[in-house]
Amino acid sequence: MTSKKTVLLAGATGMLGSKIALALASKESIDLRIMVRSRKVNNEKKQQQINILEGLGVIVEGDLNDQESLEKACTGVDTVVSAVSGWEDVVVTGQLNLLAAAKKLGVSHFIPSDYTYNYFNIQLGDNYLSDFRIRVAQAVKESGLDYTFIMNGIFAEVFVSPFFNVFNFETGTAQYWGDGETQFDVTTIEDTAKYTAEAVVDPRAINTSFQVVGDVISMKEAVAAYEEVKGKKLTQTSKGSAEDLKAWIEQLKAENASPFSIIPAQYQWGMVTGKVKLENIVSDRYPHIKPKSLKDFFADSNTQTFELVLNQS
Ligand SMILES: NC(=O)c1ccc[n+]([C@@H]2O[C@H](COP(=O)([O-])OP(=O)(O)OC[C@H]3O[C@@H](n4cnc5c(N)ncnc54)[C@H](OP(=O)(O)O)[C@@H]3O)[C@@H](O)[C@H]2O)c1
């Protein structure tokens, strides 16, 4: 008989973290501990989320900027799962605080907040957010703790959203960089959460980039999937080559454009060059998870939902 694992989840009030909480809570072999910044908040919607989380695990209060709270949260924990999000102060400084607390308190397994494409195949400077992950991954490896880096490509919800700036369902257009033929990885948020729970309990996930995917698809195939499911044509155009995209990104940087306006372009560059493609996908190990293809996702959604999902974050 295997003994139960105590798992601490950080970021459980977030878009992905709330789904990871559900997935972890469904595993009998896990005692779930959920770290929130505060049990009582002024935001009604967030309070409802916290109330739901109380039904899924033991709530502890903790803040990535408060070492004492992190050490309390990590006491007696086997695995830390982070799904926090933010800028450098949260993703790097905050997660390194969490890592230090985990190490001090004898946590054995640390899963940082990745849930992205294969950032090991790009360079520092190629993507602001990937830079943070590369730095955290290095520190996690150096900590000596067991690690798992979860890689799922782009969330389907984000790929089709206005933020990503490829699809405009109102005008019936799709605009992308590159020739539209290069394939990349797409996974829904819920499927990513389910695979994350598997990574927590499966020893094969230890010290790996844990690559899972719902669909492998090109821009042209993504447009075709939409057209087939919705019965509507999209006018698709290429804005230029992947090299043109890189030059445009560098121009935006030189003009001191906000990083937030550059980040979607940086992600698209990684995808349409094929550099961040997942190459060691292990989703098949978990046949009980039936991940959604992009076509399934379109079939189950409407365009309003695409925006709603992102507004939750
Ligand atoms: N592959 C993709 O396409 C894709 C797309 C989007 C996101 N992601 C990644 O998925 C992960 C989760 O992102 P998300 O969008 O789900 O995040 P989110 O909705 O913005 O939620 C962020 C979470 O971090 C928590 N947090 C922030 N600062 C904190 C602090 N100082 N102390 C404790 N908790 C703190 C927040 O808590 P509060 O509720 O207290 O603020 C919240 O629970 C990130 O790694 C993100 O980059 C990937």
CSV table of C-alpha atoms and ligand atoms in Angstrom, one decimal:
chain,number,residue,atom,x,y,z
A,1,MET,CA,0.0,0.0,0.0
A,2,THR,CA,1.4,3.4,-0.9
A,3,SER,CA,1.2,6.2,1.7
A,4,LYS,CA,-0.6,9.5,1.0
A,5,LYS,CA,1.3,12.5,-0.2
A,6,THR,CA,0.8,16.0,1.2
A,7,VAL,CA,0.7,18.4,-1.7
A,8,LEU,CA,0.8,22.2,-1.3
A,9,LEU,CA,-0.8,24.2,-4.2
A,10,ALA,CA,0.1,27.9,-4.6
A,11,GLY,CA,-1.9,30.0,-7.0
A,12,ALA,CA,-5.2,28.0,-6.5
A,13,THR,CA,-7.3,31.1,-7.0
A,14,GLY,CA,-6.0,31.6,-10.5
A,15,MET,CA,-7.4,30.6,-13.9
A,16,LEU,CA,-5.3,27.4,-14.1
A,17,GLY,CA,-4.7,26.9,-10.4
A,18,SER,CA,-8.4,26.6,-9.6
A,19,LYS,CA,-8.6,23.7,-12.1
A,20,ILE,CA,-5.4,22.1,-10.7
A,21,ALA,CA,-7.0,22.2,-7.3
A,22,LEU,CA,-10.0,20.2,-8.6
A,23,ALA,CA,-7.7,17.7,-10.3
A,24,LEU,CA,-5.5,17.2,-7.2
A,25,ALA,CA,-8.5,16.9,-4.9
A,26,SER,CA,-9.8,14.1,-7.1
A,27,LYS,CA,-6.7,11.9,-6.3
A,28,GLU,CA,-7.3,9.7,-3.3
A,29,SER,CA,-3.5,9.4,-2.8
A,30,ILE,CA,-3.2,13.2,-2.2
A,31,ASP,CA,-3.8,15.2,1.0
A,32,LEU,CA,-4.3,18.6,-0.5
A,33,ARG,CA,-3.1,21.8,1.2
A,34,ILE,CA,-4.1,25.0,-0.6
A,35,MET,CA,-2.2,28.3,0.0
A,36,VAL,CA,-4.1,31.5,-0.4
A,37,ARG,CA,-3.0,35.0,0.4
A,38,SER,CA,-5.9,35.5,2.7
A,39,ARG,CA,-9.0,33.5,3.7
A,40,LYS,CA,-11.2,36.5,3.7
A,41,VAL,CA,-11.1,39.0,0.8
A,42,ASN,CA,-13.2,41.9,-0.3
A,43,ASN,CA,-13.8,40.7,-3.8
A,44,GLU,CA,-17.0,38.7,-3.8
A,45,LYS,CA,-16.1,36.5,-6.8
A,46,LYS,CA,-12.7,35.6,-5.3
A,47,GLN,CA,-14.3,34.9,-1.9
A,48,GLN,CA,-16.6,32.4,-3.6
A,49,GLN,CA,-13.5,30.8,-5.2
A,50,ILE,CA,-11.9,30.5,-1.8
A,51,ASN,CA,-15.0,29.0,-0.3
A,52,ILE,CA,-15.0,26.4,-3.1
A,53,LEU,CA,-11.3,25.7,-2.4
A,54,GLU,CA,-12.1,25.1,1.3
A,55,GLY,CA,-14.2,22.1,0.2
A,56,LEU,CA,-11.2,20.7,-1.7
A,57,GLY,CA,-8.4,20.8,0.8
A,58,VAL,CA,-6.9,22.4,3.9
A,59,ILE,CA,-6.5,26.1,3.4
A,60,VAL,CA,-3.4,27.8,4.7
A,61,GLU,CA,-2.6,31.5,4.4
A,62,GLY,CA,0.7,32.4,2.7
A,63,ASP,CA,2.3,35.1,0.5
A,64,LEU,CA,5.3,34.7,-1.7
A,65,ASN,CA,6.7,37.8,-0.1
A,66,ASP,CA,6.4,36.4,3.5
A,67,GLN,CA,9.0,33.8,4.2
A,68,GLU,CA,7.6,32.8,7.6
A,69,SER,CA,4.2,32.1,6.0
A,70,LEU,CA,5.8,30.0,3.3
A,71,GLU,CA,7.7,28.0,5.8
A,72,LYS,CA,4.5,27.3,7.8
A,73,ALA,CA,2.8,26.3,4.5
A,74,CYS,CA,5.6,23.9,3.5
A,75,THR,CA,5.8,22.1,6.9
A,76,GLY,CA,5.1,18.4,6.4
A,77,VAL,CA,4.7,18.8,2.6
A,78,ASP,CA,6.0,16.3,0.1
A,79,THR,CA,5.3,18.1,-3.2
A,80,VAL,CA,4.8,21.8,-3.9
A,81,VAL,CA,2.8,22.7,-7.0
A,82,SER,CA,3.0,26.3,-8.1
A,83,ALA,CA,0.5,27.9,-10.4
A,84,VAL,CA,1.2,31.5,-9.6
A,85,SER,CA,1.5,34.2,-12.2
A,86,GLY,CA,2.7,37.7,-12.4
A,87,TRP,CA,5.9,39.6,-13.3
A,88,GLU,CA,9.5,39.0,-12.1
A,89,ASP,CA,8.6,39.8,-8.4
A,90,VAL,CA,6.1,37.0,-8.3
A,91,VAL,CA,7.4,34.5,-10.9
A,92,VAL,CA,11.1,34.7,-10.0
A,93,THR,CA,11.6,36.4,-6.6
A,94,GLY,CA,8.4,34.9,-5.1
A,95,GLN,CA,8.9,31.4,-6.5
A,96,LEU,CA,12.5,31.4,-5.3
A,97,ASN,CA,11.2,32.3,-1.8
A,98,LEU,CA,8.8,29.4,-2.1
A,99,LEU,CA,11.6,27.1,-3.3
A,100,ALA,CA,13.9,28.2,-0.3
A,101,ALA,CA,11.1,27.4,2.1
A,102,ALA,CA,10.4,24.1,0.5
A,103,LYS,CA,14.1,23.1,0.7
A,104,LYS,CA,14.4,24.2,4.3
A,105,LEU,CA,11.3,22.2,5.4
A,106,GLY,CA,12.4,19.0,3.6
A,107,VAL,CA,9.9,19.1,0.7
A,108,SER,CA,11.1,16.5,-1.9
A,109,HIS,CA,9.4,17.5,-5.2
A,110,PHE,CA,8.9,21.0,-6.6
A,111,ILE,CA,6.8,21.9,-9.6
A,112,PRO,CA,7.3,25.5,-10.6
A,113,SER,CA,4.7,27.5,-12.5
A,114,ASP,CA,5.6,26.7,-16.1
A,115,TYR,CA,2.6,25.3,-18.1
A,116,THR,CA,4.1,26.5,-21.4
A,117,TYR,CA,6.0,25.6,-24.4
A,118,ASN,CA,9.6,24.1,-24.5
A,119,TYR,CA,11.5,27.1,-23.2
A,120,PHE,CA,14.7,25.1,-23.1
A,121,ASN,CA,15.0,25.4,-26.9
A,122,ILE,CA,15.0,29.3,-26.9
A,123,GLN,CA,17.5,31.8,-25.6
A,124,LEU,CA,17.4,34.3,-22.8
A,125,GLY,CA,16.0,37.5,-24.4
A,126,ASP,CA,13.6,35.7,-26.8
A,127,ASN,CA,10.5,36.0,-24.5
A,128,TYR,CA,10.2,38.0,-21.3
A,129,LEU,CA,8.1,35.4,-19.6
A,130,SER,CA,10.2,32.5,-20.7
A,131,ASP,CA,13.3,34.3,-19.3
A,132,PHE,CA,11.7,34.1,-15.9
A,133,ARG,CA,11.0,30.4,-16.3
A,134,ILE,CA,14.5,29.6,-17.5
A,135,ARG,CA,15.9,31.3,-14.4
A,136,VAL,CA,13.6,29.6,-12.0
A,137,ALA,CA,14.2,26.2,-13.7
A,138,GLN,CA,17.9,26.7,-13.2
A,139,ALA,CA,17.4,27.4,-9.5
A,140,VAL,CA,15.1,24.5,-9.0
A,141,LYS,CA,17.7,22.1,-10.6
A,142,GLU,CA,20.4,23.6,-8.4
A,143,SER,CA,18.3,23.2,-5.2
A,144,GLY,CA,18.7,19.4,-5.4
A,145,LEU,CA,15.0,18.9,-5.0
A,146,ASP,CA,13.2,16.6,-7.4
A,147,TYR,CA,11.5,18.7,-10.1
A,148,THR,CA,9.0,18.5,-12.9
A,149,PHE,CA,8.7,21.2,-15.6
A,150,ILE,CA,5.2,21.0,-17.0
A,151,MET,CA,5.0,21.8,-20.7
A,152,ASN,CA,1.7,21.9,-22.6
A,153,GLY,CA,2.3,24.4,-25.4
A,154,ILE,CA,-0.2,27.2,-25.6
A,155,PHE,CA,-3.6,27.1,-23.8
A,156,ALA,CA,-6.4,26.7,-26.4
A,157,GLU,CA,-8.3,29.5,-24.6
A,158,VAL,CA,-5.4,31.8,-25.0
A,159,PHE,CA,-4.6,30.9,-28.6
A,160,VAL,CA,-8.1,31.9,-29.8
A,161,SER,CA,-8.4,34.9,-27.5
A,162,PRO,CA,-8.1,38.6,-28.6
A,163,PHE,CA,-4.9,38.8,-26.4
A,164,PHE,CA,-3.1,36.4,-28.8
A,165,ASN,CA,-4.1,38.6,-31.8
A,166,VAL,CA,-4.4,35.8,-34.4
A,167,PHE,CA,-8.2,35.3,-34.6
A,168,ASN,CA,-10.8,38.0,-34.9
A,169,PHE,CA,-14.1,36.2,-35.0
A,170,GLU,CA,-16.1,39.4,-35.4
A,171,THR,CA,-14.4,40.4,-38.6
A,172,GLY,CA,-14.0,36.8,-39.7
A,173,THR,CA,-10.2,37.1,-40.1
A,174,ALA,CA,-7.1,35.1,-39.0
A,175,GLN,CA,-3.7,36.9,-39.3
A,176,TYR,CA,-0.5,35.1,-38.4
A,177,TRP,CA,3.2,35.3,-39.1
A,178,GLY,CA,5.0,32.6,-41.1
A,179,ASP,CA,3.7,30.4,-43.8
A,180,GLY,CA,1.0,28.9,-41.6
A,181,GLU,CA,2.4,25.4,-42.0
A,182,THR,CA,4.6,24.9,-38.9
A,183,GLN,CA,3.0,22.8,-36.2
A,184,PHE,CA,2.8,23.7,-32.5
A,185,ASP,CA,1.2,22.4,-29.4
A,186,VAL,CA,-2.2,23.4,-28.0
A,187,THR,CA,-3.8,22.2,-24.7
A,188,THR,CA,-6.9,23.4,-22.8
A,189,ILE,CA,-6.5,24.7,-19.3
A,190,GLU,CA,-8.6,21.9,-17.9
A,191,ASP,CA,-6.5,19.2,-19.6
A,192,THR,CA,-3.3,20.8,-18.5
A,193,ALA,CA,-4.6,20.7,-14.9
A,194,LYS,CA,-5.5,17.0,-15.2
A,195,TYR,CA,-2.1,16.1,-16.5
A,196,THR,CA,-0.5,18.2,-13.7
A,197,ALA,CA,-2.2,16.0,-11.1
A,198,GLU,CA,-0.7,12.9,-12.9
A,199,ALA,CA,2.8,14.5,-12.7
A,200,VAL,CA,2.4,14.8,-9.0
A,201,VAL,CA,1.6,11.1,-8.4
A,202,ASP,CA,3.6,9.5,-11.3
A,203,PRO,CA,7.3,8.8,-10.4
A,204,ARG,CA,8.1,8.8,-14.1
A,205,ALA,CA,7.6,12.6,-14.0
A,206,ILE,CA,10.4,13.2,-11.6
A,207,ASN,CA,13.3,15.3,-12.9
A,208,THR,CA,11.7,15.6,-16.4
A,209,SER,CA,10.2,18.2,-18.7
A,210,PHE,CA,6.7,16.7,-18.5
A,211,GLN,CA,5.3,17.3,-22.0
A,212,VAL,CA,1.6,16.8,-22.6
A,213,VAL,CA,-0.6,18.0,-25.4
A,214,GLY,CA,-4.2,18.2,-26.5
A,215,ASP,CA,-3.5,18.9,-30.2
A,216,VAL,CA,-0.6,19.5,-32.5
A,217,ILE,CA,-1.6,21.8,-35.2
A,218,SER,CA,-0.5,24.6,-37.7
A,219,MET,CA,-2.1,28.0,-38.1
A,220,LYS,CA,-3.7,26.8,-41.4
A,221,GLU,CA,-5.0,23.7,-39.7
A,222,ALA,CA,-6.4,25.8,-36.8
A,223,VAL,CA,-8.2,28.0,-39.3
A,224,ALA,CA,-9.6,24.9,-41.0
A,225,ALA,CA,-10.7,23.4,-37.7
A,226,TYR,CA,-12.7,26.6,-36.9
A,227,GLU,CA,-14.2,26.7,-40.4
A,228,GLU,CA,-15.3,23.1,-40.3
A,229,VAL,CA,-16.8,23.2,-36.8
A,230,LYS,CA,-18.5,26.6,-37.1
A,231,GLY,CA,-19.4,26.4,-40.8
A,232,LYS,CA,-17.9,29.9,-41.4
A,233,LYS,CA,-15.0,31.0,-43.6
A,234,LEU,CA,-12.2,33.1,-42.2
A,235,THR,CA,-10.0,35.3,-44.4
A,236,GLN,CA,-6.5,34.3,-43.5
A,237,THR,CA,-3.3,36.3,-44.2
A,238,SER,CA,0.3,36.0,-43.3
A,239,LYS,CA,1.8,39.2,-41.9
A,240,GLY,CA,5.3,38.2,-43.0
A,241,SER,CA,7.9,35.6,-42.3
A,242,ALA,CA,9.1,34.5,-38.9
A,243,GLU,CA,12.2,36.5,-39.5
A,244,ASP,CA,10.0,39.6,-40.2
A,245,LEU,CA,8.3,38.9,-36.9
A,246,LYS,CA,11.6,38.8,-35.0
A,247,ALA,CA,12.6,42.1,-36.6
A,248,TRP,CA,9.3,43.7,-35.6
A,249,ILE,CA,9.7,42.5,-32.0
A,250,GLU,CA,13.2,44.0,-31.9
A,251,GLN,CA,11.8,47.2,-33.3
A,252,LEU,CA,9.1,47.3,-30.6
A,253,LYS,CA,11.8,46.8,-28.0
A,254,ALA,CA,13.9,49.6,-29.4
A,255,GLU,CA,10.8,51.9,-29.3
A,256,ASN,CA,10.4,50.9,-25.6
A,257,ALA,CA,7.0,49.4,-26.2
A,258,SER,CA,5.3,47.8,-23.2
A,259,PRO,CA,6.5,44.2,-22.6
A,260,PHE,CA,2.8,43.2,-22.5
A,261,SER,CA,2.3,44.4,-26.0
A,262,ILE,CA,5.3,42.3,-27.2
A,263,ILE,CA,4.7,39.1,-25.3
A,264,PRO,CA,2.0,37.7,-27.6
A,265,ALA,CA,4.4,38.3,-30.6
A,266,GLN,CA,7.2,36.6,-28.7
A,267,TYR,CA,5.1,33.5,-28.1
A,268,GLN,CA,4.0,33.4,-31.7
A,269,TRP,CA,7.6,33.6,-32.8
A,270,GLY,CA,8.5,30.6,-30.8
A,271,MET,CA,5.5,28.7,-32.2
A,272,VAL,CA,5.8,29.6,-35.9
A,273,THR,CA,9.6,28.9,-36.0
A,274,GLY,CA,9.0,25.5,-34.5
A,275,LYS,CA,11.7,26.2,-31.9
A,276,VAL,CA,9.5,25.5,-28.9
A,277,LYS,CA,7.8,22.4,-30.2
A,278,LEU,CA,7.4,19.6,-27.7
A,279,GLU,CA,9.4,16.6,-28.7
A,280,ASN,CA,8.9,14.1,-25.9
A,281,ILE,CA,5.2,14.0,-25.4
A,282,VAL,CA,3.9,11.6,-22.7
A,283,SER,CA,0.2,12.2,-22.8
A,284,ASP,CA,-0.4,8.7,-24.0
A,285,ARG,CA,0.7,7.3,-20.6
A,286,TYR,CA,-2.6,8.6,-19.2
A,287,PRO,CA,-5.3,7.2,-21.5
A,288,HIS,CA,-8.1,8.0,-18.9
A,289,ILE,CA,-7.5,11.7,-19.8
A,290,LYS,CA,-9.2,12.4,-23.2
A,291,PRO,CA,-7.7,15.8,-24.0
A,292,LYS,CA,-9.6,18.1,-26.3
A,293,SER,CA,-8.3,18.8,-29.8
A,294,LEU,CA,-8.7,22.4,-31.0
A,295,LYS,CA,-11.6,21.2,-33.1
A,296,ASP,CA,-13.3,19.8,-29.9
A,297,PHE,CA,-12.6,23.0,-28.2
A,298,PHE,CA,-14.2,25.1,-30.9
A,299,ALA,CA,-17.2,22.7,-30.9
A,300,ASP,CA,-17.7,23.1,-27.2
A,301,SER,CA,-17.3,26.9,-27.1
A,302,ASN,CA,-18.6,30.1,-28.5
A,303,THR,CA,-16.6,33.2,-29.3
A,304,GLN,CA,-17.9,35.0,-26.2
A,305,THR,CA,-16.6,32.3,-24.0
A,306,PHE,CA,-13.1,32.9,-25.3
A,307,GLU,CA,-13.1,36.3,-23.8
A,308,LEU,CA,-14.9,35.3,-20.6
A,309,VAL,CA,-12.2,32.7,-19.7
A,310,LEU,CA,-9.5,35.3,-19.9
A,311,ASN,CA,-11.4,37.9,-18.0
A,312,GLN,CA,-11.4,35.6,-15.0
A,313,SER,CA,-7.7,36.0,-14.5
B,1,LIG,N1,0.5,28.2,-21.9
B,1,LIG,C1,-0.3,29.2,-21.9
B,1,LIG,O1,-0.9,29.6,-23.0
B,1,LIG,C2,-0.5,30.0,-20.7
B,1,LIG,C3,-1.4,31.0,-20.7
B,1,LIG,C4,-1.7,31.7,-19.5
B,1,LIG,C5,-1.0,31.4,-18.4
B,1,LIG,N2,-0.1,30.4,-18.4
B,1,LIG,C6,0.7,30.1,-17.2
B,1,LIG,O2,-0.1,29.4,-16.3
B,1,LIG,C7,0.3,29.7,-14.9
B,1,LIG,C8,-0.9,30.2,-14.2
B,1,LIG,O3,-1.4,31.4,-14.8
B,1,LIG,P1,-2.9,31.9,-14.6
B,1,LIG,O4,-3.2,32.8,-15.7
B,1,LIG,O5,-3.8,30.8,-14.2
B,1,LIG,O6,-2.7,32.8,-13.3
B,1,LIG,P2,-3.7,33.9,-12.6
B,1,LIG,O7,-5.1,33.5,-13.0
B,1,LIG,O8,-3.2,35.3,-12.9
B,1,LIG,O9,-3.5,33.6,-11.1
B,1,LIG,C9,-2.3,33.9,-10.5
B,1,LIG,C10,-2.3,33.2,-9.1
B,1,LIG,O10,-1.0,33.6,-8.5
B,1,LIG,C11,-1.3,34.0,-7.1
B,1,LIG,N3,-0.3,35.0,-6.6
B,1,LIG,C12,0.1,36.1,-7.3
B,1,LIG,N4,1.0,36.7,-6.5
B,1,LIG,C13,1.1,36.0,-5.3
B,1,LIG,C14,1.8,36.2,-4.1
B,1,LIG,N5,2.6,37.2,-3.9
B,1,LIG,N6,1.6,35.3,-3.1
B,1,LIG,C15,0.7,34.2,-3.3
B,1,LIG,N7,0.1,34.0,-4.4
B,1,LIG,C16,0.2,34.9,-5.4
B,1,LIG,C17,-2.7,34.7,-7.3
B,1,LIG,O11,-3.3,34.8,-6.0
B,1,LIG,P3,-4.4,36.0,-5.7
B,1,LIG,O12,-5.7,35.4,-6.1
B,1,LIG,O13,-4.3,36.2,-4.2
B,1,LIG,O14,-4.0,37.2,-6.5
B,1,LIG,C18,-3.4,33.7,-8.2
B,1,LIG,O15,-3.8,32.6,-7.4
B,1,LIG,C19,1.4,30.7,-15.1
B,1,LIG,O16,2.7,30.0,-15.1
B,1,LIG,C20,1.2,31.3,-16.5
B,1,LIG,O17,2.3,31.9,-17.0
B,1,LIG,C21,0.2,29.7,-19.5
